């Protein structure tokens, strides 16, 4: 898709314009390869044309990305000027002093442009990339799971769109009794842990107490896992062994009237050439007992501390995260969700991405899975334990107590 509309969008929204040509500057950008990178290449080509800055785009396989970034930054090669970083790597990178503090940059109009509007970024996204009061990356892209349901099926059953735990159980139970149920990504793996993280936030609790100690035996944590277990009883046949792809297919072909799915797969659901339910769906935050919440699976743009062109690299990052550039990415790929609050209700985007207002509601309380250095041990243990809870009927409190006893000393 040609980016003919970007300049016009920028003009209308008064987004930062690229500055005068600077043909002596070359910036190297690191990110993972794929369709999103291909779309982004068009944006980078436009930036180069407008500024004269040469951009070398090092888009490589995701499995090699962290290793290559770390190798370059740890040896201070100055190879990279702008890098794509998920929330899971930021702590390690900042501890190693690999990243530039962008706090002063985002308030410098000479670098951002006059109408960049940092206040428009979702606060949860900014917080993810902030350490000890310093901002180390510009929030760019987010995925989060939502409840997806067939409005026509619920209307025919006389059911309201579910929000709370009890409402969701009522809907799931009804459809289970009718021969289907709710499609759930409850296979042993990352998805069920992601869902647990959001359910904890929706119950105003966390994996850890206020001091940072592991707190899995907290009654509010146990209650959330008990909800997972009860919901699993009303799952579509076999869905306790499903991941996201299987849930997507069940929704797409109308086998499941309701399910929990990650946002990166929504586009296929709304494509009439691929989906039996396109145009019939509605979206809601994951069930909650206290307040809506959402998961922050994010990527942001960071400037390595060893970059030889830190200010120019930031200018590029600011341009990529401008409202106009982010809107263009969402136009090219509706599954692309930015952290710009103003874009969640943009009529041009919501026409093809009707889930955006719900994402905004969920991310008002955005949370991550545990990110501490020892977090993989915890998430792996929870993955196994939660699988036992939904598949074998293991007692939630007993499962959580066992992980607490084993891992508490590591946090």
PDB file of C-alpha atoms in Angstrom, residues 90-222:
ATOM      1  CA  UNK A  90      13.899  -3.315  28.934  1.00  0.00           C
ATOM      2  CA  UNK A  91      14.940  -4.198  32.474  1.00  0.00           C
ATOM      3  CA  UNK A  92      17.985  -6.135  31.310  1.00  0.00           C
ATOM      4  CA  UNK A  93      18.981  -3.442  28.825  1.00  0.00           C
ATOM      5  CA  UNK A  94      18.683  -0.608  31.324  1.00  0.00           C
ATOM      6  CA  UNK A  95      20.544  -2.532  34.028  1.00  0.00           C
ATOM      7  CA  UNK A  96      23.410  -2.924  31.563  1.00  0.00           C
ATOM      8  CA  UNK A  97      23.275   0.796  30.635  1.00  0.00           C
ATOM      9  CA  UNK A  98      22.601  -0.058  27.003  1.00  0.00           C
ATOM     10  CA  UNK A  99      19.882   2.548  26.444  1.00  0.00           C
ATOM     11  CA  UNK A 100      19.680   6.332  26.274  1.00  0.00           C
ATOM     12  CA  UNK A 101      17.457   8.168  28.747  1.00  0.00           C
ATOM     13  CA  UNK A 102      14.859   9.872  26.534  1.00  0.00           C
ATOM     14  CA  UNK A 103      13.236  11.942  29.282  1.00  0.00           C
ATOM     15  CA  UNK A 104      14.690  15.245  28.081  1.00  0.00           C
ATOM     16  CA  UNK A 105      14.218  14.382  24.420  1.00  0.00           C
ATOM     17  CA  UNK A 106      10.431  13.982  24.681  1.00  0.00           C
ATOM     18  CA  UNK A 107      10.102  17.520  26.063  1.00  0.00           C
ATOM     19  CA  UNK A 108      12.354  19.097  23.419  1.00  0.00           C
ATOM     20  CA  UNK A 109      10.156  20.511  20.682  1.00  0.00           C
ATOM     21  CA  UNK A 110      13.155  20.855  18.396  1.00  0.00           C
ATOM     22  CA  UNK A 111      13.401  17.050  18.407  1.00  0.00           C
ATOM     23  CA  UNK A 112       9.737  16.059  18.541  1.00  0.00           C
ATOM     24  CA  UNK A 113       8.136  18.782  16.454  1.00  0.00           C
ATOM     25  CA  UNK A 114       5.593  21.272  17.823  1.00  0.00           C
ATOM     26  CA  UNK A 115       2.497  19.027  17.943  1.00  0.00           C
ATOM     27  CA  UNK A 116       3.896  15.604  18.782  1.00  0.00           C
ATOM     28  CA  UNK A 117       1.837  15.490  21.999  1.00  0.00           C
ATOM     29  CA  UNK A 118       3.548  13.141  24.445  1.00  0.00           C
ATOM     30  CA  UNK A 119       0.469  13.357  26.694  1.00  0.00           C
ATOM     31  CA  UNK A 120      -1.463  11.425  24.027  1.00  0.00           C
ATOM     32  CA  UNK A 121       0.473   8.226  24.804  1.00  0.00           C
ATOM     33  CA  UNK A 122      -1.288   5.649  26.976  1.00  0.00           C
ATOM     34  CA  UNK A 123       0.076   5.991  30.514  1.00  0.00           C
ATOM     35  CA  UNK A 124       0.450   2.245  31.038  1.00  0.00           C
ATOM     36  CA  UNK A 125       2.595   2.047  27.908  1.00  0.00           C
ATOM     37  CA  UNK A 126       4.835   4.865  29.084  1.00  0.00           C
ATOM     38  CA  UNK A 127       5.192   3.221  32.491  1.00  0.00           C
ATOM     39  CA  UNK A 128       6.362  -0.056  30.931  1.00  0.00           C
ATOM     40  CA  UNK A 129       9.359   1.695  29.406  1.00  0.00           C
ATOM     41  CA  UNK A 130      10.170   3.811  32.462  1.00  0.00           C
ATOM     42  CA  UNK A 131      12.771   2.818  35.028  1.00  0.00           C
ATOM     43  CA  UNK A 132      13.517   4.909  38.132  1.00  0.00           C
ATOM     44  CA  UNK A 133      11.713   7.867  36.621  1.00  0.00           C
ATOM     45  CA  UNK A 134      13.606   7.752  33.321  1.00  0.00           C
ATOM     46  CA  UNK A 135      11.987   6.906  29.975  1.00  0.00           C
ATOM     47  CA  UNK A 136      14.029   4.481  27.857  1.00  0.00           C
ATOM     48  CA  UNK A 137      11.760   3.785  24.873  1.00  0.00           C
ATOM     49  CA  UNK A 138       8.834   5.310  23.015  1.00  0.00           C
ATOM     50  CA  UNK A 139       5.759   3.039  23.298  1.00  0.00           C
ATOM     51  CA  UNK A 140       4.792   1.914  19.806  1.00  0.00           C
ATOM     52  CA  UNK A 141       2.811  -1.323  19.435  1.00  0.00           C
ATOM     53  CA  UNK A 142       0.693  -3.415  21.795  1.00  0.00           C
ATOM     54  CA  UNK A 143      -1.230  -6.675  21.769  1.00  0.00           C
ATOM     55  CA  UNK A 144      -3.755  -7.678  24.401  1.00  0.00           C
ATOM     56  CA  UNK A 145      -6.354 -10.450  24.735  1.00  0.00           C
ATOM     57  CA  UNK A 146     -10.038  -9.561  24.733  1.00  0.00           C
ATOM     58  CA  UNK A 147     -13.327 -11.392  24.952  1.00  0.00           C
ATOM     59  CA  UNK A 148     -14.820 -11.785  21.468  1.00  0.00           C
ATOM     60  CA  UNK A 149     -18.472 -12.700  21.053  1.00  0.00           C
ATOM     61  CA  UNK A 150     -21.116 -13.089  18.374  1.00  0.00           C
ATOM     62  CA  UNK A 151     -23.659 -10.368  19.101  1.00  0.00           C
ATOM     63  CA  UNK A 152     -26.380 -12.125  17.112  1.00  0.00           C
ATOM     64  CA  UNK A 153     -25.922 -15.343  19.098  1.00  0.00           C
ATOM     65  CA  UNK A 154     -26.159 -13.511  22.419  1.00  0.00           C
ATOM     66  CA  UNK A 155     -29.175 -11.499  21.284  1.00  0.00           C
ATOM     67  CA  UNK A 156     -30.962 -14.661  20.142  1.00  0.00           C
ATOM     68  CA  UNK A 157     -30.322 -16.204  23.561  1.00  0.00           C
ATOM     69  CA  UNK A 158     -31.532 -13.095  25.380  1.00  0.00           C
ATOM     70  CA  UNK A 159     -28.108 -12.588  26.964  1.00  0.00           C
ATOM     71  CA  UNK A 160     -26.310  -9.323  27.663  1.00  0.00           C
ATOM     72  CA  UNK A 161     -22.680  -8.766  26.739  1.00  0.00           C
ATOM     73  CA  UNK A 162     -20.655 -10.107  29.692  1.00  0.00           C
ATOM     74  CA  UNK A 163     -18.290  -7.951  31.731  1.00  0.00           C
ATOM     75  CA  UNK A 164     -17.842  -9.456  35.182  1.00  0.00           C
ATOM     76  CA  UNK A 165     -16.772 -12.926  36.251  1.00  0.00           C
ATOM     77  CA  UNK A 166     -20.343 -13.903  37.119  1.00  0.00           C
ATOM     78  CA  UNK A 167     -21.760 -12.588  33.844  1.00  0.00           C
ATOM     79  CA  UNK A 168     -19.136 -14.429  31.826  1.00  0.00           C
ATOM     80  CA  UNK A 169     -19.806 -17.674  33.667  1.00  0.00           C
ATOM     81  CA  UNK A 170     -23.531 -17.262  32.994  1.00  0.00           C
ATOM     82  CA  UNK A 171     -22.987 -16.800  29.243  1.00  0.00           C
ATOM     83  CA  UNK A 172     -20.408 -19.589  28.971  1.00  0.00           C
ATOM     84  CA  UNK A 173     -22.615 -21.993  30.935  1.00  0.00           C
ATOM     85  CA  UNK A 174     -25.629 -21.232  28.750  1.00  0.00           C
ATOM     86  CA  UNK A 175     -23.774 -21.978  25.532  1.00  0.00           C
ATOM     87  CA  UNK A 176     -22.151 -25.073  27.035  1.00  0.00           C
ATOM     88  CA  UNK A 177     -25.615 -26.403  27.824  1.00  0.00           C
ATOM     89  CA  UNK A 178     -26.606 -25.671  24.214  1.00  0.00           C
ATOM     90  CA  UNK A 179     -23.717 -27.796  22.938  1.00  0.00           C
ATOM     91  CA  UNK A 180     -20.881 -25.312  22.377  1.00  0.00           C
ATOM     92  CA  UNK A 181     -19.341 -23.152  25.114  1.00  0.00           C
ATOM     93  CA  UNK A 182     -16.584 -20.575  25.367  1.00  0.00           C
ATOM     94  CA  UNK A 183     -13.358 -21.026  23.376  1.00  0.00           C
ATOM     95  CA  UNK A 184     -10.378 -20.796  25.731  1.00  0.00           C
ATOM     96  CA  UNK A 185      -6.600 -20.783  25.123  1.00  0.00           C
ATOM     97  CA  UNK A 186      -5.982 -22.908  28.218  1.00  0.00           C
ATOM     98  CA  UNK A 187      -3.276 -25.243  26.941  1.00  0.00           C
ATOM     99  CA  UNK A 188      -0.113 -25.364  29.029  1.00  0.00           C
ATOM    100  CA  UNK A 189       1.862 -22.374  27.810  1.00  0.00           C
ATOM    101  CA  UNK A 190       2.079 -18.599  27.870  1.00  0.00           C
ATOM    102  CA  UNK A 191      -1.538 -17.761  26.993  1.00  0.00           C
ATOM    103  CA  UNK A 192      -3.111 -19.021  30.205  1.00  0.00           C
ATOM    104  CA  UNK A 193      -0.475 -17.184  32.285  1.00  0.00           C
ATOM    105  CA  UNK A 194      -1.186 -14.011  30.307  1.00  0.00           C
ATOM    106  CA  UNK A 195      -4.864 -14.372  31.095  1.00  0.00           C
ATOM    107  CA  UNK A 196      -4.112 -14.953  34.769  1.00  0.00           C
ATOM    108  CA  UNK A 197      -2.112 -11.694  34.878  1.00  0.00           C
ATOM    109  CA  UNK A 198      -5.093  -9.730  33.572  1.00  0.00           C
ATOM    110  CA  UNK A 199      -7.569 -11.484  35.865  1.00  0.00           C
ATOM    111  CA  UNK A 200      -5.398 -10.643  38.862  1.00  0.00           C
ATOM    112  CA  UNK A 201      -5.351  -6.973  37.868  1.00  0.00           C
ATOM    113  CA  UNK A 202      -9.118  -7.091  37.363  1.00  0.00           C
ATOM    114  CA  UNK A 203      -9.395  -8.397  40.920  1.00  0.00           C
ATOM    115  CA  UNK A 204      -7.165  -5.568  42.200  1.00  0.00           C
ATOM    116  CA  UNK A 205      -4.306  -7.913  43.053  1.00  0.00           C
ATOM    117  CA  UNK A 206      -0.961  -9.086  41.667  1.00  0.00           C
ATOM    118  CA  UNK A 207       1.550 -11.921  41.710  1.00  0.00           C
ATOM    119  CA  UNK A 208       3.541  -9.904  44.268  1.00  0.00           C
ATOM    120  CA  UNK A 209       2.751  -7.870  47.355  1.00  0.00           C
ATOM    121  CA  UNK A 210       3.630  -4.187  47.755  1.00  0.00           C
ATOM    122  CA  UNK A 211       7.138  -5.054  48.942  1.00  0.00           C
ATOM    123  CA  UNK A 212       7.813  -7.141  45.832  1.00  0.00           C
ATOM    124  CA  UNK A 213       7.580 -10.510  47.582  1.00  0.00           C
ATOM    125  CA  UNK A 214       5.836 -13.388  45.837  1.00  0.00           C
ATOM    126  CA  UNK A 215       2.245 -13.487  47.084  1.00  0.00           C
ATOM    127  CA  UNK A 216       0.500 -16.396  45.373  1.00  0.00           C
ATOM    128  CA  UNK A 217      -1.365 -17.502  48.495  1.00  0.00           C
ATOM    129  CA  UNK A 218      -3.167 -14.172  48.736  1.00  0.00           C
ATOM    130  CA  UNK A 219      -6.906 -15.021  48.800  1.00  0.00           C
ATOM    131  CA  UNK A 220      -7.536 -12.652  45.891  1.00  0.00           C
ATOM    132  CA  UNK A 221      -4.998 -14.561  43.767  1.00  0.00           C
ATOM    133  CA  UNK A 222      -6.557 -17.895  44.724  1.00  0.00           C
TER     134      UNK A 222
END
